[in-house]
């Protein structure tokens, strides 16, 4: 039997492994008993499993069970979507909200029109900054009302496949959305556009811009007065992955597709086909958040994406830092294994009968591993972390 190793100058060299050592390597899989017992317990509950642990440096599979099996990935899908967004748009990318009106002196004659382009973090606090931008341009009065332009996105407000999952936990997605389309108590509102107009009008008035709401005829061609930017993509991705914010990533996926979910998803698939030779049969997704149970990813696919991000000098630091750090966040996580403190960075995913996690761990010896675990069936998050703890310790 021949093995390949790399010489100091990077060239492959073939060496022969003695027959007795070949046999030894074939019959003693590393820690197979522990993994086998874990698989057996889950199999007794009819849980489907795709799991694997890979060496970060070489990409070699160290241990796993059906790592090529594509299963429902839940929110681990966000690893796939956010890396594609970061790599394509770059970490400094921003999404603008445009403001139009007929400004004469200190007065906007007619309506003040805000055109949304998909800013996923247009909150009340940032609207106060927008109001200050208006005042900096000299605006003190609007004779008409605040009006929204939602033409940047198509009419699809919910992702494909959300009807069979927890879609009631995610608001409708519109290009201009205020406070994630939720009220002051965090509840999804029935009329998000009314909410946006009410918040914008109130904040502008509080900031000293009079909104008179007179029935004044708007100019034929509204004039662009200014554009305000979202936080940079690096910050948006941090919020998406650490808090698993479905709404924010779906806003960006629609923007990625120029207002269309299918185009945004297809562009993500094309990205992975080009960069990592992962065809659409490997990146089977209908959304960017993982809410849809039509999505299918394997442990191996997730590991390939994470390993690519780890080795990506351009955007890898931003991507890896967006993952949750076990024992290292300023808020409490459900995983409280002291042995994992600051040694695991991960993205988790949960739907009914779906529990998943993928990420990067550091062994006690300081070696880096990439892992992914997808469980479909009657499982619990503890089942996932039992294996992570086994691999990390």
PDB file of C-alpha atoms in Angstrom, residues 18-230:
ATOM      1  CA  UNK A  18       4.227  -2.140   5.633  1.00  0.00           C
ATOM      2  CA  UNK A  19       1.481  -4.732   5.240  1.00  0.00           C
ATOM      3  CA  UNK A  20       1.143  -5.379   8.983  1.00  0.00           C
ATOM      4  CA  UNK A  21       0.693  -1.633   9.636  1.00  0.00           C
ATOM      5  CA  UNK A  22      -1.875  -1.378   6.842  1.00  0.00           C
ATOM      6  CA  UNK A  23      -3.904  -4.106   8.514  1.00  0.00           C
ATOM      7  CA  UNK A  24      -3.574  -2.403  11.890  1.00  0.00           C
ATOM      8  CA  UNK A  25      -4.828   0.923  10.508  1.00  0.00           C
ATOM      9  CA  UNK A  26      -7.785  -0.800   8.881  1.00  0.00           C
ATOM     10  CA  UNK A  27      -9.030  -2.632  11.950  1.00  0.00           C
ATOM     11  CA  UNK A  28      -8.627   0.013  14.655  1.00  0.00           C
ATOM     12  CA  UNK A  29     -10.862   3.029  13.852  1.00  0.00           C
ATOM     13  CA  UNK A  30     -10.282   5.936  16.231  1.00  0.00           C
ATOM     14  CA  UNK A  31     -12.783   5.971  19.109  1.00  0.00           C
ATOM     15  CA  UNK A  32     -15.317   3.977  17.095  1.00  0.00           C
ATOM     16  CA  UNK A  33     -16.929   2.508  20.203  1.00  0.00           C
ATOM     17  CA  UNK A  34     -17.997   5.874  21.613  1.00  0.00           C
ATOM     18  CA  UNK A  35     -19.393   7.074  18.272  1.00  0.00           C
ATOM     19  CA  UNK A  36     -21.091   3.725  17.670  1.00  0.00           C
ATOM     20  CA  UNK A  37     -22.863   3.854  21.029  1.00  0.00           C
ATOM     21  CA  UNK A  38     -24.072   7.390  20.328  1.00  0.00           C
ATOM     22  CA  UNK A  39     -25.338   6.422  16.868  1.00  0.00           C
ATOM     23  CA  UNK A  40     -27.045   3.344  18.298  1.00  0.00           C
ATOM     24  CA  UNK A  41     -28.968   5.327  20.906  1.00  0.00           C
ATOM     25  CA  UNK A  42     -30.257   7.750  18.292  1.00  0.00           C
ATOM     26  CA  UNK A  43     -31.017   5.017  15.758  1.00  0.00           C
ATOM     27  CA  UNK A  44     -33.225   3.337  18.359  1.00  0.00           C
ATOM     28  CA  UNK A  45     -35.360   6.496  18.211  1.00  0.00           C
ATOM     29  CA  UNK A  46     -35.365   6.466  14.386  1.00  0.00           C
ATOM     30  CA  UNK A  47     -33.227   9.611  14.231  1.00  0.00           C
ATOM     31  CA  UNK A  48     -31.442  10.264  10.934  1.00  0.00           C
ATOM     32  CA  UNK A  49     -27.840  11.353  11.382  1.00  0.00           C
ATOM     33  CA  UNK A  50     -25.248  13.165   9.307  1.00  0.00           C
ATOM     34  CA  UNK A  51     -22.159  13.933  11.369  1.00  0.00           C
ATOM     35  CA  UNK A  52     -18.439  14.355  10.974  1.00  0.00           C
ATOM     36  CA  UNK A  53     -15.227  15.697  12.466  1.00  0.00           C
ATOM     37  CA  UNK A  54     -12.479  16.869  10.103  1.00  0.00           C
ATOM     38  CA  UNK A  55      -8.930  18.039  10.604  1.00  0.00           C
ATOM     39  CA  UNK A  56      -8.821  21.739   9.808  1.00  0.00           C
ATOM     40  CA  UNK A  57      -5.400  21.686   8.202  1.00  0.00           C
ATOM     41  CA  UNK A  58      -5.753  18.714   5.876  1.00  0.00           C
ATOM     42  CA  UNK A  59      -9.523  18.370   5.536  1.00  0.00           C
ATOM     43  CA  UNK A  60      -9.230  14.685   6.462  1.00  0.00           C
ATOM     44  CA  UNK A  61     -12.302  13.048   7.981  1.00  0.00           C
ATOM     45  CA  UNK A  62     -11.302  11.880  11.459  1.00  0.00           C
ATOM     46  CA  UNK A  63     -14.594  10.381  12.555  1.00  0.00           C
ATOM     47  CA  UNK A  64     -18.166  10.455  11.351  1.00  0.00           C
ATOM     48  CA  UNK A  65     -21.435   8.785  10.494  1.00  0.00           C
ATOM     49  CA  UNK A  66     -23.017   9.291   7.066  1.00  0.00           C
ATOM     50  CA  UNK A  67     -21.340  12.694   6.591  1.00  0.00           C
ATOM     51  CA  UNK A  68     -22.584  12.850   2.986  1.00  0.00           C
ATOM     52  CA  UNK A  69     -26.247  12.351   3.935  1.00  0.00           C
ATOM     53  CA  UNK A  70     -28.234  15.528   3.222  1.00  0.00           C
ATOM     54  CA  UNK A  71     -30.740  16.367   5.943  1.00  0.00           C
ATOM     55  CA  UNK A  72     -32.822  19.346   7.085  1.00  0.00           C
ATOM     56  CA  UNK A  73     -30.190  21.789   8.412  1.00  0.00           C
ATOM     57  CA  UNK A  74     -32.397  24.380  10.177  1.00  0.00           C
ATOM     58  CA  UNK A  75     -30.423  27.534  11.078  1.00  0.00           C
ATOM     59  CA  UNK A  76     -27.033  26.064  10.216  1.00  0.00           C
ATOM     60  CA  UNK A  77     -28.157  27.170   6.727  1.00  0.00           C
ATOM     61  CA  UNK A  78     -27.092  30.669   7.796  1.00  0.00           C
ATOM     62  CA  UNK A  79     -23.442  29.567   7.589  1.00  0.00           C
ATOM     63  CA  UNK A  80     -23.959  28.921   3.882  1.00  0.00           C
ATOM     64  CA  UNK A  81     -25.827  32.156   3.165  1.00  0.00           C
ATOM     65  CA  UNK A  82     -23.717  34.549   5.250  1.00  0.00           C
ATOM     66  CA  UNK A  83     -20.372  33.340   3.901  1.00  0.00           C
ATOM     67  CA  UNK A  84     -21.643  33.789   0.333  1.00  0.00           C
ATOM     68  CA  UNK A  85     -22.838  37.313   1.177  1.00  0.00           C
ATOM     69  CA  UNK A  86     -19.563  38.290   2.856  1.00  0.00           C
ATOM     70  CA  UNK A  87     -17.385  36.887   0.101  1.00  0.00           C
ATOM     71  CA  UNK A  88     -19.421  38.467  -2.693  1.00  0.00           C
ATOM     72  CA  UNK A  89     -20.295  41.841  -1.200  1.00  0.00           C
ATOM     73  CA  UNK A  90     -17.259  42.178   1.154  1.00  0.00           C
ATOM     74  CA  UNK A  91     -17.441  43.160   4.844  1.00  0.00           C
ATOM     75  CA  UNK A  92     -17.793  46.925   4.274  1.00  0.00           C
ATOM     76  CA  UNK A  93     -20.904  46.568   2.086  1.00  0.00           C
ATOM     77  CA  UNK A  94     -23.894  48.651   3.187  1.00  0.00           C
ATOM     78  CA  UNK A  95     -27.557  48.801   2.195  1.00  0.00           C
ATOM     79  CA  UNK A  96     -28.991  52.254   1.626  1.00  0.00           C
ATOM     80  CA  UNK A  97     -32.425  53.730   2.283  1.00  0.00           C
ATOM     81  CA  UNK A  98     -33.153  56.583  -0.098  1.00  0.00           C
ATOM     82  CA  UNK A  99     -35.152  59.718   0.725  1.00  0.00           C
ATOM     83  CA  UNK A 100     -37.021  61.680  -1.957  1.00  0.00           C
ATOM     84  CA  UNK A 101     -38.884  64.969  -1.848  1.00  0.00           C
ATOM     85  CA  UNK A 102     -39.334  68.412  -3.397  1.00  0.00           C
ATOM     86  CA  UNK A 103     -37.201  70.560  -1.091  1.00  0.00           C
ATOM     87  CA  UNK A 104     -37.592  74.320  -1.295  1.00  0.00           C
ATOM     88  CA  UNK A 105     -35.814  76.248   1.439  1.00  0.00           C
ATOM     89  CA  UNK A 106     -36.555  74.437   4.686  1.00  0.00           C
ATOM     90  CA  UNK A 107     -39.764  72.826   3.383  1.00  0.00           C
ATOM     91  CA  UNK A 108     -40.463  69.619   1.507  1.00  0.00           C
ATOM     92  CA  UNK A 109     -43.481  70.383  -0.654  1.00  0.00           C
ATOM     93  CA  UNK A 110     -45.729  67.346  -0.808  1.00  0.00           C
ATOM     94  CA  UNK A 111     -44.827  63.908   0.524  1.00  0.00           C
ATOM     95  CA  UNK A 112     -41.515  62.747   1.950  1.00  0.00           C
ATOM     96  CA  UNK A 113     -40.875  59.410   0.237  1.00  0.00           C
ATOM     97  CA  UNK A 114     -38.589  56.756   1.689  1.00  0.00           C
ATOM     98  CA  UNK A 115     -37.469  54.012  -0.679  1.00  0.00           C
ATOM     99  CA  UNK A 116     -36.339  50.822   1.028  1.00  0.00           C
ATOM    100  CA  UNK A 117     -33.605  48.731  -0.571  1.00  0.00           C
ATOM    101  CA  UNK A 118     -33.424  46.002   2.050  1.00  0.00           C
ATOM    102  CA  UNK A 119     -31.768  47.496   5.136  1.00  0.00           C
ATOM    103  CA  UNK A 120     -32.421  44.746   7.715  1.00  0.00           C
ATOM    104  CA  UNK A 121     -31.589  46.919  10.726  1.00  0.00           C
ATOM    105  CA  UNK A 122     -33.702  50.048  10.297  1.00  0.00           C
ATOM    106  CA  UNK A 123     -34.581  50.552  13.957  1.00  0.00           C
ATOM    107  CA  UNK A 124     -36.048  53.496  15.870  1.00  0.00           C
ATOM    108  CA  UNK A 125     -32.582  54.514  17.064  1.00  0.00           C
ATOM    109  CA  UNK A 126     -31.290  54.687  13.510  1.00  0.00           C
ATOM    110  CA  UNK A 127     -34.372  56.596  12.350  1.00  0.00           C
ATOM    111  CA  UNK A 128     -33.403  59.354  14.798  1.00  0.00           C
ATOM    112  CA  UNK A 129     -30.083  59.545  12.944  1.00  0.00           C
ATOM    113  CA  UNK A 130     -31.998  59.743   9.670  1.00  0.00           C
ATOM    114  CA  UNK A 131     -34.049  62.621  11.076  1.00  0.00           C
ATOM    115  CA  UNK A 132     -30.827  64.415  11.969  1.00  0.00           C
ATOM    116  CA  UNK A 133     -29.587  63.937   8.407  1.00  0.00           C
ATOM    117  CA  UNK A 134     -32.760  65.637   7.176  1.00  0.00           C
ATOM    118  CA  UNK A 135     -32.217  68.552   9.548  1.00  0.00           C
ATOM    119  CA  UNK A 136     -28.597  68.812   8.411  1.00  0.00           C
ATOM    120  CA  UNK A 137     -29.994  69.400   4.906  1.00  0.00           C
ATOM    121  CA  UNK A 138     -32.145  72.181   6.353  1.00  0.00           C
ATOM    122  CA  UNK A 139     -35.463  70.310   6.387  1.00  0.00           C
ATOM    123  CA  UNK A 140     -37.811  71.600   9.087  1.00  0.00           C
ATOM    124  CA  UNK A 141     -41.201  71.043   7.483  1.00  0.00           C
ATOM    125  CA  UNK A 142     -43.001  68.527   5.251  1.00  0.00           C
ATOM    126  CA  UNK A 143     -46.320  69.734   3.904  1.00  0.00           C
ATOM    127  CA  UNK A 144     -47.465  66.258   2.933  1.00  0.00           C
ATOM    128  CA  UNK A 145     -47.030  62.932   4.720  1.00  0.00           C
ATOM    129  CA  UNK A 146     -44.446  60.198   5.022  1.00  0.00           C
ATOM    130  CA  UNK A 147     -44.845  57.673   2.233  1.00  0.00           C
ATOM    131  CA  UNK A 148     -43.058  54.396   1.465  1.00  0.00           C
ATOM    132  CA  UNK A 149     -41.680  53.089  -1.815  1.00  0.00           C
ATOM    133  CA  UNK A 150     -41.519  49.277  -1.620  1.00  0.00           C
ATOM    134  CA  UNK A 151     -40.790  48.693  -5.300  1.00  0.00           C
ATOM    135  CA  UNK A 152     -37.273  47.273  -4.785  1.00  0.00           C
ATOM    136  CA  UNK A 153     -38.626  43.812  -3.853  1.00  0.00           C
ATOM    137  CA  UNK A 154     -41.226  41.645  -5.540  1.00  0.00           C
ATOM    138  CA  UNK A 155     -44.513  40.814  -3.813  1.00  0.00           C
ATOM    139  CA  UNK A 156     -43.356  37.589  -2.115  1.00  0.00           C
ATOM    140  CA  UNK A 157     -43.317  38.319   1.610  1.00  0.00           C
ATOM    141  CA  UNK A 158     -42.644  34.826   3.002  1.00  0.00           C
ATOM    142  CA  UNK A 159     -40.125  32.199   1.973  1.00  0.00           C
ATOM    143  CA  UNK A 160     -40.999  28.995   0.139  1.00  0.00           C
ATOM    144  CA  UNK A 161     -41.671  26.150   2.533  1.00  0.00           C
ATOM    145  CA  UNK A 162     -42.365  28.336   5.556  1.00  0.00           C
ATOM    146  CA  UNK A 163     -45.982  27.190   5.665  1.00  0.00           C
ATOM    147  CA  UNK A 164     -44.802  23.833   7.031  1.00  0.00           C
ATOM    148  CA  UNK A 165     -42.564  25.245   9.734  1.00  0.00           C
ATOM    149  CA  UNK A 166     -42.381  28.012  12.336  1.00  0.00           C
ATOM    150  CA  UNK A 167     -43.180  30.852   9.916  1.00  0.00           C
ATOM    151  CA  UNK A 168     -45.324  32.528  12.563  1.00  0.00           C
ATOM    152  CA  UNK A 169     -42.090  33.513  14.315  1.00  0.00           C
ATOM    153  CA  UNK A 170     -40.779  35.503  11.341  1.00  0.00           C
ATOM    154  CA  UNK A 171     -42.332  38.740  10.070  1.00  0.00           C
ATOM    155  CA  UNK A 172     -43.085  39.459   6.417  1.00  0.00           C
ATOM    156  CA  UNK A 173     -40.047  40.668   4.462  1.00  0.00           C
ATOM    157  CA  UNK A 174     -40.390  44.079   2.774  1.00  0.00           C
ATOM    158  CA  UNK A 175     -37.570  46.297   1.463  1.00  0.00           C
ATOM    159  CA  UNK A 176     -38.420  49.046   3.941  1.00  0.00           C
ATOM    160  CA  UNK A 177     -39.122  47.461   7.302  1.00  0.00           C
ATOM    161  CA  UNK A 178     -38.887  49.210  10.653  1.00  0.00           C
ATOM    162  CA  UNK A 179     -37.961  47.436  13.906  1.00  0.00           C
ATOM    163  CA  UNK A 180     -38.071  44.007  12.205  1.00  0.00           C
ATOM    164  CA  UNK A 181     -41.810  44.623  11.604  1.00  0.00           C
ATOM    165  CA  UNK A 182     -42.502  44.161  15.313  1.00  0.00           C
ATOM    166  CA  UNK A 183     -44.227  46.415  17.823  1.00  0.00           C
ATOM    167  CA  UNK A 184     -42.758  47.749  21.084  1.00  0.00           C
ATOM    168  CA  UNK A 185     -43.497  44.431  22.799  1.00  0.00           C
ATOM    169  CA  UNK A 186     -41.758  42.390  20.129  1.00  0.00           C
ATOM    170  CA  UNK A 187     -44.945  41.068  18.536  1.00  0.00           C
ATOM    171  CA  UNK A 188     -45.219  40.705  14.766  1.00  0.00           C
ATOM    172  CA  UNK A 189     -47.591  43.361  13.420  1.00  0.00           C
ATOM    173  CA  UNK A 190     -50.381  42.657  10.951  1.00  0.00           C
ATOM    174  CA  UNK A 191     -49.659  45.809   8.912  1.00  0.00           C
ATOM    175  CA  UNK A 192     -45.888  46.435   8.806  1.00  0.00           C
ATOM    176  CA  UNK A 193     -46.166  49.374   6.411  1.00  0.00           C
ATOM    177  CA  UNK A 194     -48.514  51.205   8.758  1.00  0.00           C
ATOM    178  CA  UNK A 195     -46.049  50.550  11.594  1.00  0.00           C
ATOM    179  CA  UNK A 196     -43.191  51.979   9.510  1.00  0.00           C
ATOM    180  CA  UNK A 197     -45.102  55.159   8.613  1.00  0.00           C
ATOM    181  CA  UNK A 198     -46.198  55.690  12.230  1.00  0.00           C
ATOM    182  CA  UNK A 199     -42.679  55.264  13.635  1.00  0.00           C
ATOM    183  CA  UNK A 200     -41.063  57.434  10.962  1.00  0.00           C
ATOM    184  CA  UNK A 201     -43.630  60.207  11.377  1.00  0.00           C
ATOM    185  CA  UNK A 202     -43.366  60.181  15.179  1.00  0.00           C
ATOM    186  CA  UNK A 203     -39.580  60.223  15.219  1.00  0.00           C
ATOM    187  CA  UNK A 204     -39.332  62.991  12.612  1.00  0.00           C
ATOM    188  CA  UNK A 205     -41.728  65.145  14.633  1.00  0.00           C
ATOM    189  CA  UNK A 206     -39.883  64.468  17.875  1.00  0.00           C
ATOM    190  CA  UNK A 207     -36.639  65.473  16.150  1.00  0.00           C
ATOM    191  CA  UNK A 208     -38.116  68.807  15.089  1.00  0.00           C
ATOM    192  CA  UNK A 209     -39.283  68.083  11.542  1.00  0.00           C
ATOM    193  CA  UNK A 210     -42.971  69.034  11.203  1.00  0.00           C
ATOM    194  CA  UNK A 211     -45.046  66.517   9.232  1.00  0.00           C
ATOM    195  CA  UNK A 212     -48.235  68.427   8.331  1.00  0.00           C
ATOM    196  CA  UNK A 213     -49.995  65.670   6.347  1.00  0.00           C
ATOM    197  CA  UNK A 214     -51.744  68.145   4.048  1.00  0.00           C
ATOM    198  CA  UNK A 215     -53.296  66.740   0.839  1.00  0.00           C
ATOM    199  CA  UNK A 216     -50.691  68.403  -1.370  1.00  0.00           C
ATOM    200  CA  UNK A 217     -50.060  67.171  -4.896  1.00  0.00           C
ATOM    201  CA  UNK A 218     -46.686  65.460  -5.184  1.00  0.00           C
ATOM    202  CA  UNK A 219     -44.200  66.566  -7.863  1.00  0.00           C
ATOM    203  CA  UNK A 220     -44.166  64.509 -11.047  1.00  0.00           C
ATOM    204  CA  UNK A 221     -40.534  63.450 -10.495  1.00  0.00           C
ATOM    205  CA  UNK A 222     -39.505  63.155  -6.825  1.00  0.00           C
ATOM    206  CA  UNK A 223     -35.951  64.367  -6.253  1.00  0.00           C
ATOM    207  CA  UNK A 224     -33.481  62.236  -4.326  1.00  0.00           C
ATOM    208  CA  UNK A 225     -32.483  64.253  -1.284  1.00  0.00           C
ATOM    209  CA  UNK A 226     -30.191  61.845   0.531  1.00  0.00           C
ATOM    210  CA  UNK A 227     -29.397  58.212   1.244  1.00  0.00           C
ATOM    211  CA  UNK A 228     -28.629  56.712   4.634  1.00  0.00           C
ATOM    212  CA  UNK A 229     -26.615  53.538   5.035  1.00  0.00           C
ATOM    213  CA  UNK A 230     -27.097  50.429   7.123  1.00  0.00           C
TER     214      UNK A 230
END
